Amino acid sequence: MPFPLFQKKWLQLLFILTETKQPIRFLLISFCFFPLNCCNNKTCVLTIRYFLRKIFYGFTVIWGIVTLVFLLFNVLPDDPARLTLGQRSDLASVENVRKELNLDKPVGMRYLLYLNDLSPVSLHKNIKDNTAKYKPYLSFHIGKNKELLLKNPYLGRSYQSKRLVWDVLSDALPGTIILAFAAIVFATIFGIALGVLAALKKDTWLDTSAILASVAGISAPSFFAGLLIAYIFGYVLSDITGLSMVGSLWEYDTFGGRYLSVKNLILPALTLGIRPLAIITQLTRSSLLDVLSQDYIRTAYAKGLKKYQVIWRHALPNALNPVVTAISGWLAELLAGSFFVEFIFSWKGIGKLTVDSLDKFDFPIVMGAILITATIFVLVNMLTDLLYTKIDPRIKLR
């Protein structure tokens, strides 16, 4: 068995970390204890192997997206130096910016430097000249004039505001996350409720109405549903609903004070949640109907259990496995695909920021937004796969 050698390597790493005078060692030490305590059984070994394989797949997908984004934005006809300084800038300033952006180097070298900037662990020379790019960071001297950095990914600077792209996206990301979670909570609650109602009232007008509504919800494009909902509830019926067509989670009063405005979240979350609501409704209905036809449900009725006890204690928990998978998958899609909804409702998030940046040819923002949303999508899907192995014991780790 390879466990003694495996543990020896981890103990050696643990010793090195305890001798390292860096604050991050505490996080790494706590991570090291996990394999030491759990690698003595086959299930844990399979879990670790499965997890590492998912990490490899996710890393491969992200690397492919990074490569495509780099190639796409490096064949554009516009000169990034001109976009940064403006069309009336002098030649000397343009050359300085081209050197700063590594545009004077071959494409292959630019690609390697781009990967080095994006990586949270990167190798650099003369880091004192680049402290503005890589703050905050932890550095480790590994040789003469060479340092290994632990840093935030460097995504460049905005052509318009000259701010770091990472800072700009960090300001917009919370709005997208809040909107996506609000939409998935709305879709989950009402989708499961409608699915259960349709299954219990099978072949009635309630069942037919739920099916037709879910088909319409799946078929309606997000931008069309957003425009329709914004016009009806945010304009025509605004006096009744008290809702506005546009708005953000935080509003400002006449004195410059900031206050929370949850009502501005209602219409965007409703629009974004329509399609997952329709999917969850259909999945809950079909899965519950399948479970209700099983023998153990008939046995539960034969034992004298009431209908609501059979439904809520026995049928519904077993019918929610595919629903949980759909919820997790849709959460990833909502985080990565709320562009049109955010733009329609002027919601401050990555989607609206990306559309505005495309309009202004601010390509570093667009590139960073694509990479961030793709990374979130991959990570959430990885966590979904791991979660599903815990929810459904029939799924085997290989």
Coordinates of N, CA and C in Angstrom, one line a residue, residues 102-316:
N102 N 3.4 44.9 -23.7 CA 4.1 43.8 -24.4 C 3.7 43.6 -25.8
L103 N 3.2 44.7 -26.5 CA 2.8 44.5 -27.9 C 4.0 44.6 -28.8
D104 N 5.2 44.9 -28.3 CA 6.4 44.9 -29.1 C 7.0 43.5 -29.2
K105 N 6.4 42.6 -28.5 CA 7.0 41.2 -28.5 C 6.2 40.3 -29.4
P106 N 6.8 39.2 -29.8 CA 6.1 38.2 -30.6 C 4.9 37.6 -29.9
V107 N 3.9 37.1 -30.7 CA 2.7 36.6 -30.1 C 2.9 35.5 -29.1
G108 N 3.8 34.6 -29.4 CA 4.1 33.5 -28.5 C 4.6 34.0 -27.2
M109 N 5.5 35.0 -27.2 CA 6.0 35.5 -25.9 C 4.9 36.2 -25.2
R110 N 4.0 37.0 -25.9 CA 2.9 37.7 -25.3 C 2.0 36.7 -24.6
Y111 N 1.8 35.5 -25.2 CA 0.9 34.5 -24.7 C 1.5 33.9 -23.4
L112 N 2.8 33.7 -23.3 CA 3.4 33.2 -22.1 C 3.4 34.2 -21.0
L113 N 3.6 35.5 -21.3 CA 3.5 36.6 -20.3 C 2.0 36.7 -19.8
Y114 N 1.1 36.5 -20.7 CA -0.3 36.6 -20.4 C -0.7 35.5 -19.4
L115 N -0.2 34.3 -19.6 CA -0.5 33.2 -18.7 C 0.2 33.5 -17.4
N116 N 1.4 34.0 -17.4 CA 2.1 34.4 -16.2 C 1.4 35.4 -15.3
D117 N 0.8 36.4 -16.0 CA 0.0 37.4 -15.3 C -1.3 36.8 -14.7
L118 N -1.9 35.9 -15.5 CA -3.2 35.3 -15.0 C -3.0 34.3 -13.9
S119 N -1.9 33.7 -13.8 CA -1.7 32.6 -12.8 C -1.6 33.2 -11.4
P120 N -2.2 32.6 -10.4 CA -2.1 33.1 -9.1 C -0.7 32.8 -8.5
V121 N 0.1 31.9 -9.1 CA 1.4 31.6 -8.8 C 2.3 31.8 -10.0
S122 N 3.2 32.8 -9.9 CA 3.9 33.2 -11.1 C 5.4 33.5 -10.7
L123 N 6.2 33.5 -11.7 CA 7.7 33.8 -11.6 C 8.0 35.1 -12.2
H124 N 8.8 35.9 -11.5 CA 9.0 37.3 -12.0 C 10.5 37.7 -11.7
K125 N 11.0 38.6 -12.5 CA 12.2 39.3 -12.3 C 12.0 40.7 -12.0
N126 N 12.8 41.4 -11.2 CA 12.7 42.8 -10.9 C 11.3 43.2 -10.5
I127 N 10.8 42.5 -9.5 CA 9.4 42.7 -9.1 C 9.1 44.1 -8.5
K128 N 10.2 44.8 -8.1 CA 10.1 46.1 -7.6 C 9.5 47.1 -8.6
D129 N 9.8 46.8 -9.9 CA 9.3 47.6 -11.0 C 7.8 47.4 -11.3
N130 N 7.2 46.3 -10.7 CA 5.9 45.9 -11.0 C 5.0 45.8 -9.8
T131 N 5.3 46.5 -8.7 CA 4.5 46.4 -7.5 C 3.1 46.9 -7.7
A132 N 3.0 47.9 -8.6 CA 1.6 48.4 -8.8 C 0.7 47.4 -9.5
K133 N 1.3 46.5 -10.3 CA 0.5 45.5 -11.0 C 0.1 44.4 -10.0
Y134 N 0.9 44.0 -9.1 CA 0.7 42.7 -8.4 C 0.4 42.9 -6.9
K135 N 0.0 44.1 -6.5 CA -0.4 44.3 -5.1 C -1.8 43.8 -4.9
P136 N -2.2 43.1 -3.8 CA -1.3 42.6 -2.8 C -0.7 41.3 -3.2
Y137 N 0.5 40.9 -2.7 CA 1.1 39.7 -3.1 C 2.0 39.2 -1.9
L138 N 2.3 37.9 -2.0 CA 3.3 37.3 -1.1 C 4.4 36.8 -2.0
S139 N 5.7 37.1 -1.6 CA 6.8 36.8 -2.5 C 7.8 35.9 -1.8
F140 N 8.4 35.0 -2.6 CA 9.4 34.1 -2.1 C 10.6 34.1 -3.0
H141 N 11.7 34.5 -2.4 CA 13.0 34.5 -3.2 C 13.4 33.1 -3.5
I142 N 13.6 32.8 -4.8 CA 14.0 31.5 -5.2 C 15.3 31.5 -6.0
G143 N 16.0 32.7 -6.1 CA 17.2 32.8 -6.8 C 17.6 34.2 -7.0
K144 N 18.7 34.5 -7.7 CA 19.2 35.8 -7.9 C 18.2 36.6 -8.8
N145 N 17.7 37.7 -8.3 CA 16.7 38.5 -9.0 C 15.5 37.8 -9.5
K146 N 15.1 36.7 -8.8 CA 13.9 36.0 -9.2 C 13.0 35.8 -7.9
E147 N 11.7 36.0 -8.1 CA 10.8 35.8 -7.0 C 9.6 35.0 -7.5
L148 N 9.1 34.2 -6.6 CA 7.8 33.5 -6.9 C 6.7 34.2 -6.1
L149 N 5.7 34.6 -6.8 CA 4.6 35.4 -6.3 C 3.3 34.6 -6.1
L150 N 2.6 34.9 -5.0 CA 1.3 34.4 -4.8 C 0.4 35.7 -4.8
K151 N -0.4 35.8 -5.8 CA -1.1 37.1 -6.1 C -2.4 36.9 -6.7
N152 N -3.2 38.0 -6.8 CA -4.4 38.0 -7.6 C -4.1 38.0 -9.1
P153 N -4.9 37.3 -9.9 CA -4.6 37.3 -11.3 C -4.6 38.8 -11.8
Y154 N -3.6 39.1 -12.6 CA -3.5 40.4 -13.2 C -4.2 40.4 -14.6
L155 N -5.3 41.1 -14.7 CA -6.1 41.1 -15.9 C -5.9 42.3 -16.8
G156 N -4.9 43.2 -16.4 CA -4.7 44.4 -17.1 C -5.4 45.6 -16.5
R157 N -5.4 46.7 -17.3 CA -6.0 47.9 -16.8 C -7.1 48.3 -17.9
S158 N -8.1 48.9 -17.4 CA -9.2 49.4 -18.2 C -8.7 50.5 -19.2
Y159 N -9.1 50.5 -20.4 CA -8.7 51.5 -21.3 C -9.4 52.9 -21.0
Q160 N -10.6 52.8 -20.4 CA -11.3 54.0 -20.1 C -11.0 54.6 -18.8
S161 N -11.1 53.8 -17.7 CA -10.9 54.4 -16.3 C -9.5 54.2 -15.8
K162 N -8.6 53.5 -16.5 CA -7.2 53.2 -16.1 C -7.1 52.4 -14.8
R163 N -8.3 51.9 -14.3 CA -8.2 51.1 -13.1 C -7.9 49.7 -13.4
L164 N -7.4 48.9 -12.4 CA -7.1 47.5 -12.6 C -8.4 46.8 -12.9
V165 N -8.4 45.9 -13.9 CA -9.6 45.2 -14.3 C -10.1 44.3 -13.1
W166 N -9.2 43.8 -12.3 CA -9.6 43.0 -11.2 C -10.4 43.8 -10.2
D167 N -10.0 45.0 -10.0 CA -10.8 45.9 -9.1 C -12.2 46.2 -9.7
V168 N -12.2 46.5 -11.0 CA -13.5 46.8 -11.6 C -14.5 45.7 -11.5
L169 N -14.0 44.5 -11.8 CA -14.8 43.3 -11.8 C -15.2 42.9 -10.4
S170 N -14.3 43.2 -9.4 CA -14.7 42.9 -8.0 C -15.8 43.8 -7.5
D171 N -15.9 45.0 -8.1 CA -17.0 45.9 -7.7 C -18.3 45.4 -8.3
A172 N -18.3 44.8 -9.5 CA -19.5 44.4 -10.2 C -19.9 42.9 -9.9
L173 N -19.0 42.1 -9.4 CA -19.4 40.7 -9.2 C -20.4 40.5 -8.1
P174 N -20.4 41.2 -7.0 CA -21.4 40.9 -6.0 C -22.9 41.1 -6.5
G175 N -23.1 42.1 -7.4 CA -24.4 42.3 -7.9 C -24.9 41.2 -8.7
T176 N -24.0 40.6 -9.5 CA -24.3 39.4 -10.3 C -24.6 38.2 -9.4
I177 N -23.8 38.0 -8.4 CA -24.0 36.9 -7.5 C -25.4 37.0 -6.8
I178 N -25.7 38.2 -6.3 CA -26.9 38.4 -5.6 C -28.1 38.1 -6.5
L179 N -28.0 38.7 -7.7 CA -29.1 38.5 -8.7 C -29.3 37.0 -9.0
A180 N -28.2 36.3 -9.2 CA -28.3 34.9 -9.6 C -28.9 34.0 -8.5
F181 N -28.5 34.3 -7.2 CA -29.0 33.6 -6.1 C -30.5 33.9 -5.9
A182 N -30.9 35.2 -6.0 CA -32.3 35.5 -5.9 C -33.1 34.8 -6.9
A183 N -32.6 34.8 -8.2 CA -33.4 34.1 -9.2 C -33.5 32.6 -9.0
I184 N -32.5 31.9 -8.5 CA -32.5 30.5 -8.3 C -33.4 30.2 -7.1
V185 N -33.4 31.0 -6.1 CA -34.3 30.8 -4.9 C -35.7 30.9 -5.3
F186 N -36.0 31.9 -6.1 CA -37.4 32.1 -6.6 C -37.8 30.9 -7.5
A187 N -36.9 30.5 -8.4 CA -37.2 29.4 -9.3 C -37.4 28.1 -8.5
T188 N -36.6 27.9 -7.5 CA -36.6 26.6 -6.7 C -37.9 26.5 -5.9
I189 N -38.3 27.5 -5.2 CA -39.5 27.5 -4.4 C -40.7 27.3 -5.2
F190 N -40.9 28.1 -6.2 CA -42.1 28.1 -7.0 C -42.1 26.9 -8.0
G191 N -40.9 26.5 -8.5 CA -40.8 25.4 -9.4 C -41.2 24.1 -8.7
I192 N -40.7 23.8 -7.5 CA -41.0 22.6 -6.8 C -42.5 22.6 -6.4
A193 N -43.0 23.7 -6.0 CA -44.4 23.8 -5.6 C -45.3 23.5 -6.8
L194 N -45.0 24.1 -7.9 CA -45.9 23.9 -9.1 C -45.7 22.5 -9.6
G195 N -44.5 21.9 -9.5 CA -44.3 20.5 -10.0 C -45.0 19.5 -9.1
V196 N -45.0 19.7 -7.8 CA -45.8 18.8 -6.9 C -47.3 19.0 -7.2
L197 N -47.7 20.2 -7.4 CA -49.2 20.4 -7.6 C -49.6 19.7 -8.9
A198 N -48.8 19.9 -10.0 CA -49.1 19.3 -11.3 C -49.1 17.8 -11.2
A199 N -48.2 17.2 -10.4 CA -48.1 15.7 -10.3 C -49.3 15.2 -9.5
L200 N -49.7 15.9 -8.5 CA -50.8 15.4 -7.7 C -52.2 15.6 -8.4
K201 N -52.2 16.6 -9.3 CA -53.4 16.9 -10.0 C -53.3 16.5 -11.5
K202 N -52.7 15.3 -11.7 CA -52.4 14.8 -13.0 C -53.6 14.7 -13.9
D203 N -53.5 15.2 -15.2 CA -54.6 15.1 -16.1 C -55.7 16.0 -15.8
T204 N -55.5 17.0 -15.0 CA -56.5 18.1 -14.7 C -56.1 19.4 -15.4
W205 N -56.9 20.4 -15.3 CA -56.6 21.7 -15.9 C -55.4 22.3 -15.2
L206 N -55.1 22.0 -13.9 CA -54.0 22.5 -13.2 C -52.7 21.9 -13.8
D207 N -52.7 20.6 -14.1 CA -51.6 20.0 -14.7 C -51.3 20.5 -16.1
T208 N -52.4 20.6 -16.9 CA -52.2 21.2 -18.2 C -51.7 22.6 -18.2
S209 N -52.2 23.4 -17.3 CA -51.7 24.8 -17.2 C -50.3 24.9 -16.8
A210 N -49.9 24.0 -15.9 CA -48.5 24.0 -15.5 C -47.5 23.6 -16.6
I211 N -48.0 22.6 -17.4 CA -47.1 22.2 -18.5 C -47.0 23.2 -19.6
L212 N -48.1 23.9 -19.9 CA -48.1 24.9 -20.9 C -47.3 26.1 -20.5
A213 N -47.4 26.5 -19.2 CA -46.6 27.6 -18.7 C -45.2 27.3 -18.7
S214 N -44.8 26.1 -18.3 CA -43.4 25.7 -18.3 C -42.8 25.7 -19.7
V215 N -43.6 25.2 -20.7 CA -43.1 25.2 -22.1 C -42.9 26.6 -22.6
A216 N -43.8 27.5 -22.2 CA -43.7 28.9 -22.6 C -42.5 29.6 -21.9
G217 N -42.2 29.2 -20.7 CA -41.1 29.7 -19.9 C -39.7 29.3 -20.5
I218 N -39.7 28.0 -21.0 CA -38.5 27.5 -21.6 C -38.2 28.2 -22.9
S219 N -39.3 28.4 -23.7 CA -39.2 28.9 -25.0 C -38.9 30.4 -25.1
A220 N -39.3 31.2 -24.1 CA -39.1 32.6 -24.2 C -37.7 33.0 -24.0
P221 N -37.1 33.8 -24.9 CA -35.7 34.3 -24.7 C -35.7 35.3 -23.6
S222 N -34.5 35.3 -22.9 CA -34.4 36.2 -21.7 C -34.6 37.7 -22.1
F223 N -34.1 38.1 -23.2 CA -34.2 39.5 -23.5 C -35.7 39.9 -23.8
F224 N -36.4 39.0 -24.5 CA -37.8 39.2 -24.7 C -38.6 39.3 -23.5
A225 N -38.4 38.3 -22.6 CA -39.1 38.2 -21.3 C -38.8 39.4 -20.5
G226 N -37.5 39.9 -20.5 CA -37.1 41.0 -19.7 C -37.7 42.3 -20.2
L227 N -37.8 42.5 -21.5 CA -38.5 43.7 -22.0 C -39.9 43.7 -21.7
L228 N -40.6 42.5 -21.8 CA -42.0 42.4 -21.5 C -42.3 42.7 -20.1
I229 N -41.6 42.1 -19.2 CA -41.8 42.3 -17.7 C -41.5 43.7 -17.3
A230 N -40.4 44.3 -17.9 CA -40.0 45.6 -17.5 C -41.1 46.6 -18.0
Y231 N -41.7 46.4 -19.2 CA -42.7 47.3 -19.7 C -44.0 47.2 -18.9
I232 N -44.4 46.0 -18.6 CA -45.7 45.8 -17.9 C -45.6 46.2 -16.5
F233 N -44.7 45.6 -15.7 CA -44.7 45.8 -14.3 C -43.8 47.0 -13.8
G234 N -42.9 47.4 -14.7 CA -42.1 48.6 -14.3 C -42.5 49.9 -14.9
Y235 N -43.4 49.8 -15.9 CA -43.9 51.1 -16.6 C -45.4 51.2 -16.5
V236 N -46.1 50.3 -17.2 CA -47.6 50.4 -17.2 C -48.2 50.3 -15.8
L237 N -47.8 49.3 -15.0 CA -48.3 49.1 -13.7 C -47.4 49.6 -12.6
S238 N -46.6 50.5 -12.9 CA -45.6 51.0 -11.9 C -46.3 51.7 -10.7
D239 N -47.4 52.4 -10.9 CA -48.1 53.0 -9.8 C -48.7 52.0 -8.9
I240 N -49.1 50.8 -9.4 CA -49.6 49.8 -8.5 C -48.5 48.9 -7.9
T241 N -47.5 48.5 -8.7 CA -46.5 47.7 -8.1 C -45.4 48.4 -7.3
G242 N -45.3 49.7 -7.6 CA -44.2 50.5 -7.0 C -42.8 50.1 -7.5
L243 N -42.7 49.4 -8.6 CA -41.4 49.0 -9.1 C -41.0 49.8 -10.3
S244 N -39.7 49.8 -10.5 CA -39.1 50.7 -11.6 C -38.5 49.8 -12.6
M245 N -38.4 50.3 -13.9 CA -37.8 49.5 -15.0 C -36.3 49.3 -14.8
V246 N -35.7 50.3 -14.1 CA -34.2 50.2 -13.9 C -33.9 50.5 -12.5
G247 N -32.7 50.1 -12.1 CA -32.3 50.3 -10.7 C -31.3 49.3 -10.2
S248 N -30.6 49.7 -9.2 CA -29.6 48.8 -8.6 C -29.9 48.5 -7.2
L249 N -29.2 47.6 -6.6 CA -29.4 47.1 -5.2 C -29.2 48.3 -4.2
W250 N -28.2 49.1 -4.6 CA -28.0 50.3 -3.7 C -28.4 51.6 -4.4
E251 N -29.1 52.4 -3.8 CA -29.5 53.7 -4.3 C -29.0 54.8 -3.5
Y252 N -29.0 56.0 -4.0 CA -28.4 57.2 -3.3 C -29.5 58.3 -3.2
D253 N -29.5 58.9 -2.0 CA -30.5 59.9 -1.7 C -29.9 61.3 -2.2
T254 N -30.7 62.3 -2.0 CA -30.2 63.7 -2.4 C -29.0 64.2 -1.7
F255 N -28.7 63.6 -0.5 CA -27.6 64.0 0.2 C -26.3 63.2 0.0
G256 N -26.4 62.2 -0.9 CA -25.3 61.3 -1.2 C -25.2 60.1 -0.4
G257 N -26.2 59.9 0.5 CA -26.2 58.7 1.4 C -26.7 57.5 0.6
R258 N -26.1 56.3 0.9 CA -26.5 55.1 0.2 C -27.4 54.3 1.1
Y259 N -28.4 53.7 0.4 CA -29.4 52.9 1.1 C -29.8 51.6 0.3
L260 N -30.2 50.6 1.0 CA -30.5 49.3 0.3 C -31.9 49.4 -0.3
S261 N -32.0 49.0 -1.6 CA -33.3 49.0 -2.3 C -33.6 47.6 -2.8
V262 N -34.2 46.8 -2.0 CA -34.4 45.4 -2.4 C -35.5 45.3 -3.5
K263 N -36.4 46.3 -3.6 CA -37.5 46.2 -4.6 C -36.9 46.2 -6.0
N264 N -35.7 46.8 -6.2 CA -35.1 46.8 -7.5 C -34.6 45.5 -8.0
L265 N -34.6 44.5 -7.0 CA -34.1 43.2 -7.3 C -35.2 42.3 -7.8
I266 N -36.5 42.7 -7.6 CA -37.6 41.8 -7.9 C -37.8 41.5 -9.4
L267 N -37.9 42.5 -10.2 CA -38.1 42.3 -11.6 C -36.9 41.6 -12.3
P268 N -35.7 42.0 -12.1 CA -34.6 41.2 -12.7 C -34.5 39.8 -12.2
A269 N -34.7 39.5 -10.9 CA -34.7 38.1 -10.4 C -35.9 37.3 -11.0
L270 N -37.0 38.0 -11.2 CA -38.2 37.3 -11.8 C -37.9 36.9 -13.2
T271 N -37.3 37.8 -14.0 CA -37.0 37.6 -15.4 C -35.9 36.5 -15.5
L272 N -34.9 36.6 -14.7 CA -33.8 35.6 -14.8 C -34.2 34.2 -14.3
G273 N -35.2 34.2 -13.4 CA -35.6 32.9 -12.9 C -36.7 32.2 -13.7
I274 N -37.2 32.8 -14.8 CA -38.3 32.1 -15.5 C -37.9 30.8 -16.1
R275 N -36.8 30.8 -16.8 CA -36.4 29.5 -17.5 C -36.1 28.4 -16.5
P276 N -35.3 28.7 -15.4 CA -35.0 27.6 -14.4 C -36.3 27.2 -13.7
L277 N -37.2 28.1 -13.5 CA -38.5 27.8 -12.9 C -39.3 26.8 -13.8
A278 N -39.3 27.0 -15.1 CA -40.0 26.1 -16.0 C -39.3 24.7 -16.0
I279 N -38.0 24.7 -16.0 CA -37.3 23.4 -16.0 C -37.5 22.6 -14.7
I280 N -37.4 23.3 -13.6 CA -37.6 22.7 -12.2 C -39.1 22.2 -12.1
T281 N -40.0 22.9 -12.6 CA -41.4 22.5 -12.6 C -41.6 21.1 -13.3
Q282 N -41.1 21.0 -14.5 CA -41.2 19.8 -15.3 C -40.4 18.6 -14.7
L283 N -39.2 18.9 -14.2 CA -38.5 17.8 -13.6 C -39.1 17.3 -12.3
T284 N -39.6 18.2 -11.5 CA -40.3 17.8 -10.2 C -41.6 17.0 -10.6
R285 N -42.3 17.4 -11.5 CA -43.5 16.7 -11.9 C -43.2 15.3 -12.4
S286 N -42.3 15.2 -13.4 CA -42.0 13.9 -13.9 C -41.3 12.9 -12.9
S287 N -40.4 13.5 -12.1 CA -39.7 12.7 -11.1 C -40.7 12.2 -10.0
L288 N -41.6 13.1 -9.6 CA -42.5 12.7 -8.6 C -43.5 11.7 -9.1
L289 N -44.0 11.8 -10.3 CA -44.9 10.8 -10.9 C -44.2 9.4 -11.0
D290 N -42.9 9.4 -11.3 CA -42.2 8.2 -11.3 C -42.1 7.5 -9.9
V291 N -41.8 8.3 -8.9 CA -41.6 7.8 -7.6 C -43.0 7.3 -7.0
L292 N -44.1 8.0 -7.3 CA -45.4 7.6 -6.8 C -45.8 6.3 -7.4
S293 N -45.2 5.8 -8.4 CA -45.6 4.5 -9.0 C -44.8 3.4 -8.4
Q294 N -43.9 3.7 -7.5 CA -43.0 2.6 -6.9 C -43.7 1.8 -5.9
D295 N -43.2 0.6 -5.6 CA -43.9 -0.3 -4.7 C -43.8 0.2 -3.3
Y296 N -42.8 0.9 -2.8 CA -42.7 1.3 -1.4 C -43.7 2.4 -1.1
I297 N -44.1 3.1 -2.2 CA -45.2 4.1 -1.9 C -46.5 3.4 -1.7
R298 N -46.8 2.4 -2.4 CA -48.0 1.6 -2.2 C -48.0 1.0 -0.8
T299 N -46.8 0.5 -0.4 CA -46.6 -0.1 0.9 C -46.9 1.0 2.0
A300 N -46.4 2.2 1.8 CA -46.7 3.2 2.8 C -48.2 3.5 2.9
Y301 N -48.9 3.6 1.8 CA -50.3 3.7 1.9 C -51.0 2.6 2.6
A302 N -50.5 1.3 2.3 CA -51.1 0.2 2.9 C -50.9 0.2 4.4
K303 N -49.9 0.8 4.9 CA -49.6 0.9 6.4 C -50.5 1.9 7.0
G304 N -51.3 2.6 6.3 CA -52.2 3.6 6.8 C -51.7 5.0 6.9
L305 N -50.6 5.3 6.3 CA -50.1 6.7 6.3 C -51.0 7.6 5.5
K306 N -51.1 8.8 6.0 CA -51.9 9.8 5.3 C -51.2 10.3 4.0
K307 N -52.0 10.9 3.1 CA -51.4 11.2 1.8 C -50.3 12.2 1.9
Y308 N -50.5 13.3 2.8 CA -49.4 14.3 2.9 C -48.1 13.7 3.5
Q309 N -48.3 12.7 4.4 CA -47.1 12.0 5.0 C -46.4 11.2 3.9
V310 N -47.1 10.6 3.1 CA -46.4 9.8 2.0 C -45.7 10.7 1.0
I311 N -46.4 11.8 0.7 CA -45.8 12.8 -0.3 C -44.5 13.4 0.3
W312 N -44.6 14.0 1.5 CA -43.6 14.9 2.0 C -42.4 14.1 2.6
R313 N -42.8 12.9 3.2 CA -41.7 12.1 3.9 C -41.1 11.1 3.0
H314 N -41.8 10.5 2.0 CA -41.3 9.4 1.3 C -41.1 9.7 -0.2
A315 N -42.1 10.3 -0.8 CA -42.0 10.5 -2.3 C -41.1 11.7 -2.7
L316 N -41.4 12.9 -2.1 CA -40.7 14.1 -2.6 C -39.2 14.0 -2.3

